[in-house]
């Protein structure tokens, strides 16, 4: 038995350490390399399993793609297999929560052995191997090592909201490919909301006919996605949000609602008042039929009923509902929703499923098998767990809030209020989900909004809690991002294409210099700046720029080292070069911005970048001359830099805070 | 009736003229612009036609994608349609050669009218409109104008060889999308050859089972592609190459061959000796059954039987065949092939198809309905036409030969020997086909090899013969290339990805500087340099670089203007800047090249670029000082530049000839 090094050993290594993400539980580096060449051959040593067979085929195809070496797995070559996959048991017919995903990967200079208890471990292990393969002076190779790995949490999800903006099947499939690459294991598919109902129901066909604008998945497509996900070790948990967030249902079936119809598909965002009528038996009859149908369509054991953000206004405005509440001694809307949830839970359970819902479903009368998903925070999760429920964290992982990967990365499902839970209660924290709500995304920019940031969440949910080195995370994230392109994700390409669309041509160099230092405004600032509807074009600069500016982050690091007096000579040169490029950029860019209706709003952003870069260069000059600056200049620049940090066109300049630091650290004469 | 300007009027316009490709027959610019915004609405005014309906949906989706403006075609908007499509008649059930593709497109500031006789004209017209839409200071808009358009040739094809390297269905579909965008109307699908048989036969299932390495299209996939192509106004003409280029058939059915088996799927390229036995009735029985099955699978009226490059060696070596030739007074292999073709033509005809084949099938006894495809040259085409056959040109349009777009562009089906044909014989020249033979392509680089160069061929086949302005072609080709990315083609992205693969990272700036000035060696030089098989990895720099170096072409233009004394001050600055970048590049690039096994062969290429750029800068200095240079220096540099033009790692430096011109034009002291 090989003694394995801890994660810390790996982290301490240099920049050429394997860029694995999520970082495995245990890695011990060996000596030498396994070369990938035309002799590469996989052998499967386990009971015949269609999922492993297909995984091996996809693995060979992926390896062939990232190396450019044909690996046809042809029968006519007589060489021995050098990549041997063993697995001990069959997987569950329907992938189960907590099903074994562990694997052991041993790479030697001549052979690779991948051992797993279960087909899922095979799926995870081949992804790790793919991340190990890099080109070097000898060719494509993986370093000799031994990895023993298993996930920390059994529920590692990505939520995709297809209600507010529909995403075609090919988008969903490529996200599943990305998920597989970083070992996510749940697609939480948010399929209905006020803005649309996205699944074909054969029982209630008006749902898709009247409530989807023609944008929905057929049952055949759903089945295809479920199988595609299963092949990749990913469970598909559907969410049908109720009793609120349900306007689209009422377009087709107004009798389900608590208020008067008719209803229209909503074009705007935020909580709506329309809610199901929890007092009528016909509502439950409908839901029983509907959930029965959907339970057969989605084989997963869990069924997400939403349950969030019921405003209660329709309930308050309906005398019959008010009377019902008095009769049943339901004192608040919360009580009424609990009544609804109890009945709903029975229906879900009768169809063989376990109910899952957002924080608001929590109510002491619900059976403990119900799973709570916390969007409100770590405290809400801890509270649910303390009450005996299982739960998971969505809070902190909202990709639509345009926060940096590091911020998501450092939030742990067992952090905050959950940190003080006793170990047996911690067991009930199942994991978490990165959430891609779709108010501001389209099929063109969704990849850029999800990737690569979601990979940081994937690592948080898979890897050791103590893994918190943000710099090393970013180093590895960059490599993962590169590989995700070979998986078929368009997060890099779409950024360029959207800039080209704005500019009306491929000569986007100066536009890109600006765009690279910008980020969209954070959290919920966008809808506060401008009125948005589902049909509002999302083709502006704010829709193109990345959620996180690498240029801004890298510059901030250099400035920090400069102020800490740990800057290298290369840092100093790079800072000055970078500031010079930024200062001079507006001269080229200004006419470009004027020539496009969509770029005119960026004129002040470009001017600001130039002027603050000039300030930064001046500040460096003053530093070189001793660090003393004229007091008036200093104050003037600080005012300018404060102004530069105000949102403009829903965009933030991510260099301004660093230049402000440079100036603020000078001493007035 | 509007009077329309000639093509020349359009060409004479400035660089902001609409970048249409293929250029329409007649364009008259109007005043003002039609703005594309959320009010955009299409109305269909013709007899209900599923193809037009789907085309309109795809058109709206494309327009939405290139503008970023949602155009859901929703029913709830009450605005009037502002894009009105009229068509007069139904299309043919199976698209016919010569079926009407004409259209009239009138764009005014408030409305667009697209009128066509036939659904095909609608398909062509919407593509033209998409090319007209550009962003400007007022938003996305198309200029007001009237276009009257129809193709010069009825057969405008792209051949894709899927035998030597298989291309999955998604590749074929995205090529069809690209074809639609530039108005190609035939996919010539080269489905069998020595290296593989790529179609499922239900009658002769050993063909795909034994002769494809598992890489073939099912009949369902074929039907799907045929329908996909039909939706885009593209006919699908299958080619099953026989009696030569047929080794893969014999792997499954050796009794068809003229030599002794057993046969293996061929892994190498070039003409093979294996050929069908034309003397046995069983051969024709087999072909009758097979062609019957394929005739039903492929609805097009034309059926391509290949017929090229029969070496005759197996025939010569088979005494029975020799005896048969004597008995039937067949004096040569050519006569024997003619005998084969006559019998084959009867079979093809009996199944309701018209036979098509390469030059070699031509023989006076074949009926005149047979169509000849000329790969040998314009003279071969003219000869066939003079004999009464219809023909088309493939010669000059071989995309695999790595020739510049301009070279393909200037070759005309009615040029060369065909130019002197009388008008009624010219009618029998049907058009031509760009040919993508697949010895050196993979699914990763096929897009880069086809696009954008094929668009120049598409224009040659659609537009006026007198359109020969290469500079304007390149201006428009660049815009088309940009748009083809939005269609889903990966010709731009894959170049970057392949460079990243070679380098093992995303920091490819210096590698790209080198790669941008390189081109693969031309014509059939690659297999002469190195032994290639179907399994040879195509992951080297030569497989990544573009067939045509834009950087080299642009630099050549500047040098030419410099020598012609028509260079602008910007030209002079750009030349010097460019040469400086090239000269200094090796310093950054050299360690990168050493770090990757696949890039080590490029070390001398990088050194050469640096040294010849230094020479170029010196030459400019001498020019500045009067143009006199030391004779020894001059000779030394010319020797170096000659050496720099020799292929290295199957790559050519495309800057060397221009620098040589600069030096050669100096006068020795």
PDB file of C-alpha atoms in Angstrom, chain B residues 216-436:
ATOM      1  CA  UNK B 216     -20.097   5.040 -41.017  1.00  0.00           C
ATOM      2  CA  UNK B 217     -23.459   6.765 -41.340  1.00  0.00           C
ATOM      3  CA  UNK B 218     -26.604   4.849 -40.545  1.00  0.00           C
ATOM      4  CA  UNK B 219     -29.408   5.104 -43.072  1.00  0.00           C
ATOM      5  CA  UNK B 220     -31.348   7.187 -40.550  1.00  0.00           C
ATOM      6  CA  UNK B 221     -28.457   9.628 -40.338  1.00  0.00           C
ATOM      7  CA  UNK B 222     -28.259   9.798 -44.125  1.00  0.00           C
ATOM      8  CA  UNK B 223     -31.968  10.560 -44.339  1.00  0.00           C
ATOM      9  CA  UNK B 224     -31.544  13.225 -41.703  1.00  0.00           C
ATOM     10  CA  UNK B 225     -28.705  14.861 -43.641  1.00  0.00           C
ATOM     11  CA  UNK B 226     -30.642  14.692 -46.904  1.00  0.00           C
ATOM     12  CA  UNK B 227     -33.591  16.437 -45.260  1.00  0.00           C
ATOM     13  CA  UNK B 228     -31.304  18.958 -43.556  1.00  0.00           C
ATOM     14  CA  UNK B 229     -29.736  19.710 -46.904  1.00  0.00           C
ATOM     15  CA  UNK B 230     -33.069  19.951 -48.678  1.00  0.00           C
ATOM     16  CA  UNK B 231     -34.205  22.525 -46.118  1.00  0.00           C
ATOM     17  CA  UNK B 232     -31.193  24.579 -47.153  1.00  0.00           C
ATOM     18  CA  UNK B 233     -31.739  24.204 -50.886  1.00  0.00           C
ATOM     19  CA  UNK B 234     -28.890  21.749 -51.237  1.00  0.00           C
ATOM     20  CA  UNK B 235     -28.990  18.536 -53.232  1.00  0.00           C
ATOM     21  CA  UNK B 236     -27.052  15.560 -51.912  1.00  0.00           C
ATOM     22  CA  UNK B 237     -25.252  13.582 -54.615  1.00  0.00           C
ATOM     23  CA  UNK B 238     -23.620  10.419 -53.288  1.00  0.00           C
ATOM     24  CA  UNK B 239     -20.441   9.082 -54.805  1.00  0.00           C
ATOM     25  CA  UNK B 240     -19.520   5.419 -54.635  1.00  0.00           C
ATOM     26  CA  UNK B 241     -16.222   5.200 -56.393  1.00  0.00           C
ATOM     27  CA  UNK B 242     -15.816   2.224 -58.766  1.00  0.00           C
ATOM     28  CA  UNK B 243     -14.285   0.146 -60.300  1.00  0.00           C
ATOM     29  CA  UNK B 244     -11.081   1.518 -58.701  1.00  0.00           C
ATOM     30  CA  UNK B 245     -10.728   3.291 -55.363  1.00  0.00           C
ATOM     31  CA  UNK B 246     -12.772   0.376 -54.089  1.00  0.00           C
ATOM     32  CA  UNK B 247     -10.522  -1.635 -51.754  1.00  0.00           C
ATOM     33  CA  UNK B 248     -12.947  -1.175 -48.864  1.00  0.00           C
ATOM     34  CA  UNK B 249     -15.683  -3.000 -50.796  1.00  0.00           C
ATOM     35  CA  UNK B 250     -13.395  -5.986 -51.258  1.00  0.00           C
ATOM     36  CA  UNK B 251     -12.642  -6.271 -47.538  1.00  0.00           C
ATOM     37  CA  UNK B 252     -16.265  -7.277 -47.160  1.00  0.00           C
ATOM     38  CA  UNK B 253     -16.881  -8.850 -50.583  1.00  0.00           C
ATOM     39  CA  UNK B 254     -13.568 -10.049 -52.084  1.00  0.00           C
ATOM     40  CA  UNK B 255     -15.466 -11.765 -54.891  1.00  0.00           C
ATOM     41  CA  UNK B 256     -16.054  -8.334 -56.433  1.00  0.00           C
ATOM     42  CA  UNK B 257     -12.326  -7.802 -56.972  1.00  0.00           C
ATOM     43  CA  UNK B 258     -10.170  -8.653 -59.951  1.00  0.00           C
ATOM     44  CA  UNK B 259      -7.304  -9.885 -57.801  1.00  0.00           C
ATOM     45  CA  UNK B 260      -6.896 -12.407 -55.049  1.00  0.00           C
ATOM     46  CA  UNK B 261      -8.017 -11.535 -51.552  1.00  0.00           C
ATOM     47  CA  UNK B 262      -8.135 -11.259 -48.690  1.00  0.00           C
ATOM     48  CA  UNK B 263      -8.219  -7.476 -48.554  1.00  0.00           C
ATOM     49  CA  UNK B 264      -7.716  -5.092 -45.681  1.00  0.00           C
ATOM     50  CA  UNK B 265      -8.961  -1.573 -45.272  1.00  0.00           C
ATOM     51  CA  UNK B 266      -6.218   0.499 -46.801  1.00  0.00           C
ATOM     52  CA  UNK B 267      -4.276   2.815 -44.500  1.00  0.00           C
ATOM     53  CA  UNK B 268      -2.343   4.606 -47.193  1.00  0.00           C
ATOM     54  CA  UNK B 269      -3.151   7.083 -49.915  1.00  0.00           C
ATOM     55  CA  UNK B 270      -2.804   7.407 -53.664  1.00  0.00           C
ATOM     56  CA  UNK B 271      -4.169   5.181 -56.451  1.00  0.00           C
ATOM     57  CA  UNK B 272      -4.542   1.519 -55.510  1.00  0.00           C
ATOM     58  CA  UNK B 273      -4.425  -1.429 -57.866  1.00  0.00           C
ATOM     59  CA  UNK B 274      -7.471  -3.218 -56.508  1.00  0.00           C
ATOM     60  CA  UNK B 275     -10.373  -2.893 -58.949  1.00  0.00           C
ATOM     61  CA  UNK B 276     -13.734  -4.522 -59.473  1.00  0.00           C
ATOM     62  CA  UNK B 277     -13.943  -7.428 -61.865  1.00  0.00           C
ATOM     63  CA  UNK B 278     -15.908  -6.030 -64.816  1.00  0.00           C
ATOM     64  CA  UNK B 279     -16.112  -9.394 -66.513  1.00  0.00           C
ATOM     65  CA  UNK B 280     -18.352 -11.237 -64.082  1.00  0.00           C
ATOM     66  CA  UNK B 281     -22.109 -10.983 -64.153  1.00  0.00           C
ATOM     67  CA  UNK B 282     -22.132 -11.404 -60.376  1.00  0.00           C
ATOM     68  CA  UNK B 283     -20.422  -8.026 -60.088  1.00  0.00           C
ATOM     69  CA  UNK B 284     -23.309  -6.378 -61.924  1.00  0.00           C
ATOM     70  CA  UNK B 285     -25.877  -8.312 -59.930  1.00  0.00           C
ATOM     71  CA  UNK B 286     -24.284  -7.008 -56.751  1.00  0.00           C
ATOM     72  CA  UNK B 287     -24.112  -3.464 -58.080  1.00  0.00           C
ATOM     73  CA  UNK B 288     -27.706  -3.625 -59.270  1.00  0.00           C
ATOM     74  CA  UNK B 289     -28.864  -4.558 -55.778  1.00  0.00           C
ATOM     75  CA  UNK B 290     -26.577  -2.085 -54.098  1.00  0.00           C
ATOM     76  CA  UNK B 291     -27.379   0.839 -56.383  1.00  0.00           C
ATOM     77  CA  UNK B 292     -31.050   0.023 -56.066  1.00  0.00           C
ATOM     78  CA  UNK B 293     -30.812   0.352 -52.311  1.00  0.00           C
ATOM     79  CA  UNK B 294     -28.749   3.543 -52.455  1.00  0.00           C
ATOM     80  CA  UNK B 295     -31.009   5.048 -55.117  1.00  0.00           C
ATOM     81  CA  UNK B 296     -33.872   4.864 -52.682  1.00  0.00           C
ATOM     82  CA  UNK B 297     -31.765   6.264 -49.843  1.00  0.00           C
ATOM     83  CA  UNK B 298     -30.493   9.222 -51.857  1.00  0.00           C
ATOM     84  CA  UNK B 299     -33.406  10.848 -53.651  1.00  0.00           C
ATOM     85  CA  UNK B 300     -31.342  13.071 -55.928  1.00  0.00           C
ATOM     86  CA  UNK B 301     -31.597  12.398 -59.642  1.00  0.00           C
ATOM     87  CA  UNK B 302     -27.841  12.141 -60.053  1.00  0.00           C
ATOM     88  CA  UNK B 303     -25.652   9.281 -58.924  1.00  0.00           C
ATOM     89  CA  UNK B 304     -21.872   9.600 -58.958  1.00  0.00           C
ATOM     90  CA  UNK B 305     -19.972   6.420 -59.701  1.00  0.00           C
ATOM     91  CA  UNK B 306     -16.452   7.845 -59.457  1.00  0.00           C
ATOM     92  CA  UNK B 307     -14.563   6.016 -62.160  1.00  0.00           C
ATOM     93  CA  UNK B 308     -11.201   7.722 -61.676  1.00  0.00           C
ATOM     94  CA  UNK B 309      -7.667   6.428 -61.477  1.00  0.00           C
ATOM     95  CA  UNK B 310      -7.982   2.778 -62.387  1.00  0.00           C
ATOM     96  CA  UNK B 311      -4.395   1.516 -62.612  1.00  0.00           C
ATOM     97  CA  UNK B 312      -5.409  -1.605 -64.526  1.00  0.00           C
ATOM     98  CA  UNK B 313      -2.783  -3.752 -62.822  1.00  0.00           C
ATOM     99  CA  UNK B 314      -5.241  -6.225 -61.350  1.00  0.00           C
ATOM    100  CA  UNK B 315      -6.909  -6.534 -64.739  1.00  0.00           C
ATOM    101  CA  UNK B 316      -3.589  -7.186 -66.422  1.00  0.00           C
ATOM    102  CA  UNK B 317      -2.717  -9.805 -63.845  1.00  0.00           C
ATOM    103  CA  UNK B 318      -5.926 -11.792 -64.169  1.00  0.00           C
ATOM    104  CA  UNK B 319      -5.908 -14.302 -67.043  1.00  0.00           C
ATOM    105  CA  UNK B 320      -9.684 -14.660 -67.068  1.00  0.00           C
ATOM    106  CA  UNK B 321     -10.085 -10.945 -67.490  1.00  0.00           C
ATOM    107  CA  UNK B 322      -7.482 -10.920 -70.215  1.00  0.00           C
ATOM    108  CA  UNK B 323      -9.340 -13.713 -71.995  1.00  0.00           C
ATOM    109  CA  UNK B 324     -12.605 -11.829 -71.613  1.00  0.00           C
ATOM    110  CA  UNK B 325     -11.034  -8.746 -73.174  1.00  0.00           C
ATOM    111  CA  UNK B 326      -9.858 -10.732 -76.136  1.00  0.00           C
ATOM    112  CA  UNK B 327     -13.261 -12.386 -76.584  1.00  0.00           C
ATOM    113  CA  UNK B 328     -15.036  -9.045 -76.459  1.00  0.00           C
ATOM    114  CA  UNK B 329     -12.407  -7.238 -78.527  1.00  0.00           C
ATOM    115  CA  UNK B 330     -11.619  -4.850 -75.723  1.00  0.00           C
ATOM    116  CA  UNK B 331      -8.202  -3.613 -76.664  1.00  0.00           C
ATOM    117  CA  UNK B 332      -7.195  -1.687 -73.601  1.00  0.00           C
ATOM    118  CA  UNK B 333      -8.020  -1.142 -69.966  1.00  0.00           C
ATOM    119  CA  UNK B 334      -9.770   1.981 -71.089  1.00  0.00           C
ATOM    120  CA  UNK B 335     -12.016  -0.142 -73.307  1.00  0.00           C
ATOM    121  CA  UNK B 336     -12.672  -2.506 -70.436  1.00  0.00           C
ATOM    122  CA  UNK B 337     -13.607   0.372 -68.171  1.00  0.00           C
ATOM    123  CA  UNK B 338     -15.886   1.690 -70.900  1.00  0.00           C
ATOM    124  CA  UNK B 339     -17.566  -1.710 -71.033  1.00  0.00           C
ATOM    125  CA  UNK B 340     -17.983  -1.582 -67.259  1.00  0.00           C
ATOM    126  CA  UNK B 341     -19.367   1.930 -67.412  1.00  0.00           C
ATOM    127  CA  UNK B 342     -21.888   1.029 -70.091  1.00  0.00           C
ATOM    128  CA  UNK B 343     -23.286  -1.775 -68.015  1.00  0.00           C
ATOM    129  CA  UNK B 344     -23.152   0.383 -64.904  1.00  0.00           C
ATOM    130  CA  UNK B 345     -24.970   3.175 -66.701  1.00  0.00           C
ATOM    131  CA  UNK B 346     -27.814   0.816 -67.540  1.00  0.00           C
ATOM    132  CA  UNK B 347     -28.104  -0.168 -63.910  1.00  0.00           C
ATOM    133  CA  UNK B 348     -28.035   3.426 -62.714  1.00  0.00           C
ATOM    134  CA  UNK B 349     -30.594   4.398 -65.336  1.00  0.00           C
ATOM    135  CA  UNK B 350     -32.847   1.476 -64.483  1.00  0.00           C
ATOM    136  CA  UNK B 351     -32.986   2.808 -60.940  1.00  0.00           C
ATOM    137  CA  UNK B 352     -34.161   6.155 -62.234  1.00  0.00           C
ATOM    138  CA  UNK B 353     -30.886   7.990 -61.925  1.00  0.00           C
ATOM    139  CA  UNK B 354     -28.536   9.857 -64.186  1.00  0.00           C
ATOM    140  CA  UNK B 355     -24.963   8.679 -63.974  1.00  0.00           C
ATOM    141  CA  UNK B 356     -22.170  11.074 -63.160  1.00  0.00           C
ATOM    142  CA  UNK B 357     -18.459  10.293 -63.084  1.00  0.00           C
ATOM    143  CA  UNK B 358     -14.979  11.693 -63.263  1.00  0.00           C
ATOM    144  CA  UNK B 359     -13.198  12.409 -66.559  1.00  0.00           C
ATOM    145  CA  UNK B 360     -12.095   8.831 -67.050  1.00  0.00           C
ATOM    146  CA  UNK B 361     -15.620   7.511 -67.615  1.00  0.00           C
ATOM    147  CA  UNK B 362     -15.899   9.393 -70.866  1.00  0.00           C
ATOM    148  CA  UNK B 363     -16.333   7.095 -73.794  1.00  0.00           C
ATOM    149  CA  UNK B 364     -18.201   7.668 -77.000  1.00  0.00           C
ATOM    150  CA  UNK B 365     -20.671   4.848 -76.392  1.00  0.00           C
ATOM    151  CA  UNK B 366     -22.108   6.334 -73.243  1.00  0.00           C
ATOM    152  CA  UNK B 367     -25.464   8.078 -73.646  1.00  0.00           C
ATOM    153  CA  UNK B 368     -25.324  11.838 -73.659  1.00  0.00           C
ATOM    154  CA  UNK B 369     -27.281  12.198 -70.444  1.00  0.00           C
ATOM    155  CA  UNK B 370     -24.204  11.126 -68.460  1.00  0.00           C
ATOM    156  CA  UNK B 371     -22.493  13.997 -66.643  1.00  0.00           C
ATOM    157  CA  UNK B 372     -18.722  14.317 -66.519  1.00  0.00           C
ATOM    158  CA  UNK B 373     -16.867  15.938 -63.653  1.00  0.00           C
ATOM    159  CA  UNK B 374     -13.470  17.218 -64.715  1.00  0.00           C
ATOM    160  CA  UNK B 375     -10.656  16.937 -62.272  1.00  0.00           C
ATOM    161  CA  UNK B 376      -8.106  16.919 -65.074  1.00  0.00           C
ATOM    162  CA  UNK B 377      -8.654  20.420 -66.339  1.00  0.00           C
ATOM    163  CA  UNK B 378     -10.610  22.877 -68.390  1.00  0.00           C
ATOM    164  CA  UNK B 379      -9.590  21.136 -71.595  1.00  0.00           C
ATOM    165  CA  UNK B 380     -11.011  17.807 -70.447  1.00  0.00           C
ATOM    166  CA  UNK B 381     -14.252  19.600 -69.622  1.00  0.00           C
ATOM    167  CA  UNK B 382     -14.356  21.327 -72.989  1.00  0.00           C
ATOM    168  CA  UNK B 383     -13.694  18.026 -74.756  1.00  0.00           C
ATOM    169  CA  UNK B 384     -16.573  16.325 -72.973  1.00  0.00           C
ATOM    170  CA  UNK B 385     -18.884  19.170 -73.776  1.00  0.00           C
ATOM    171  CA  UNK B 386     -17.880  19.156 -77.424  1.00  0.00           C
ATOM    172  CA  UNK B 387     -18.791  15.479 -77.551  1.00  0.00           C
ATOM    173  CA  UNK B 388     -22.271  16.392 -76.380  1.00  0.00           C
ATOM    174  CA  UNK B 389     -21.989  15.632 -72.702  1.00  0.00           C
ATOM    175  CA  UNK B 390     -22.801  17.922 -69.856  1.00  0.00           C
ATOM    176  CA  UNK B 391     -19.952  18.536 -67.478  1.00  0.00           C
ATOM    177  CA  UNK B 392     -18.637  20.497 -64.562  1.00  0.00           C
ATOM    178  CA  UNK B 393     -15.287  21.647 -63.291  1.00  0.00           C
ATOM    179  CA  UNK B 394     -13.571  20.268 -60.200  1.00  0.00           C
ATOM    180  CA  UNK B 395     -10.092  21.076 -61.476  1.00  0.00           C
ATOM    181  CA  UNK B 396      -8.863  24.314 -59.965  1.00  0.00           C
ATOM    182  CA  UNK B 397     -11.139  24.009 -56.959  1.00  0.00           C
ATOM    183  CA  UNK B 398      -9.251  21.378 -54.923  1.00  0.00           C
ATOM    184  CA  UNK B 399      -9.227  22.879 -51.448  1.00  0.00           C
ATOM    185  CA  UNK B 400      -6.786  20.244 -50.210  1.00  0.00           C
ATOM    186  CA  UNK B 401      -3.996  21.620 -52.384  1.00  0.00           C
ATOM    187  CA  UNK B 402      -3.594  24.582 -50.009  1.00  0.00           C
ATOM    188  CA  UNK B 403      -3.777  27.187 -52.714  1.00  0.00           C
ATOM    189  CA  UNK B 404      -4.911  30.767 -52.142  1.00  0.00           C
ATOM    190  CA  UNK B 405      -8.535  31.791 -52.579  1.00  0.00           C
ATOM    191  CA  UNK B 406      -7.505  34.105 -55.410  1.00  0.00           C
ATOM    192  CA  UNK B 407      -6.191  31.187 -57.441  1.00  0.00           C
ATOM    193  CA  UNK B 408      -9.450  29.246 -57.174  1.00  0.00           C
ATOM    194  CA  UNK B 409     -11.405  32.421 -57.725  1.00  0.00           C
ATOM    195  CA  UNK B 410      -9.877  33.216 -61.088  1.00  0.00           C
ATOM    196  CA  UNK B 411     -10.506  29.799 -62.575  1.00  0.00           C
ATOM    197  CA  UNK B 412     -13.804  29.776 -64.426  1.00  0.00           C
ATOM    198  CA  UNK B 413     -15.751  26.755 -65.690  1.00  0.00           C
ATOM    199  CA  UNK B 414     -16.078  28.668 -68.942  1.00  0.00           C
ATOM    200  CA  UNK B 415     -12.457  29.812 -68.954  1.00  0.00           C
ATOM    201  CA  UNK B 416      -9.448  28.237 -70.607  1.00  0.00           C
ATOM    202  CA  UNK B 417     -10.326  25.743 -73.279  1.00  0.00           C
ATOM    203  CA  UNK B 418     -14.036  26.152 -72.548  1.00  0.00           C
ATOM    204  CA  UNK B 419     -13.941  29.842 -73.432  1.00  0.00           C
ATOM    205  CA  UNK B 420     -13.987  29.081 -77.132  1.00  0.00           C
ATOM    206  CA  UNK B 421     -17.036  26.829 -77.004  1.00  0.00           C
ATOM    207  CA  UNK B 422     -20.042  28.105 -78.942  1.00  0.00           C
ATOM    208  CA  UNK B 423     -22.848  29.446 -76.757  1.00  0.00           C
ATOM    209  CA  UNK B 424     -25.093  26.393 -77.161  1.00  0.00           C
ATOM    210  CA  UNK B 425     -22.266  24.127 -76.004  1.00  0.00           C
ATOM    211  CA  UNK B 426     -21.455  26.427 -73.089  1.00  0.00           C
ATOM    212  CA  UNK B 427     -24.966  25.660 -71.874  1.00  0.00           C
ATOM    213  CA  UNK B 428     -23.770  22.158 -71.177  1.00  0.00           C
ATOM    214  CA  UNK B 429     -21.227  23.393 -68.638  1.00  0.00           C
ATOM    215  CA  UNK B 430     -23.279  22.959 -65.503  1.00  0.00           C
ATOM    216  CA  UNK B 431     -20.925  24.571 -63.007  1.00  0.00           C
ATOM    217  CA  UNK B 432     -18.312  23.205 -60.676  1.00  0.00           C
ATOM    218  CA  UNK B 433     -17.417  21.806 -57.308  1.00  0.00           C
ATOM    219  CA  UNK B 434     -14.985  22.806 -54.618  1.00  0.00           C
ATOM    220  CA  UNK B 435     -13.366  19.569 -53.470  1.00  0.00           C
ATOM    221  CA  UNK B 436     -12.283  18.767 -49.951  1.00  0.00           C
TER     222      UNK B 436
END
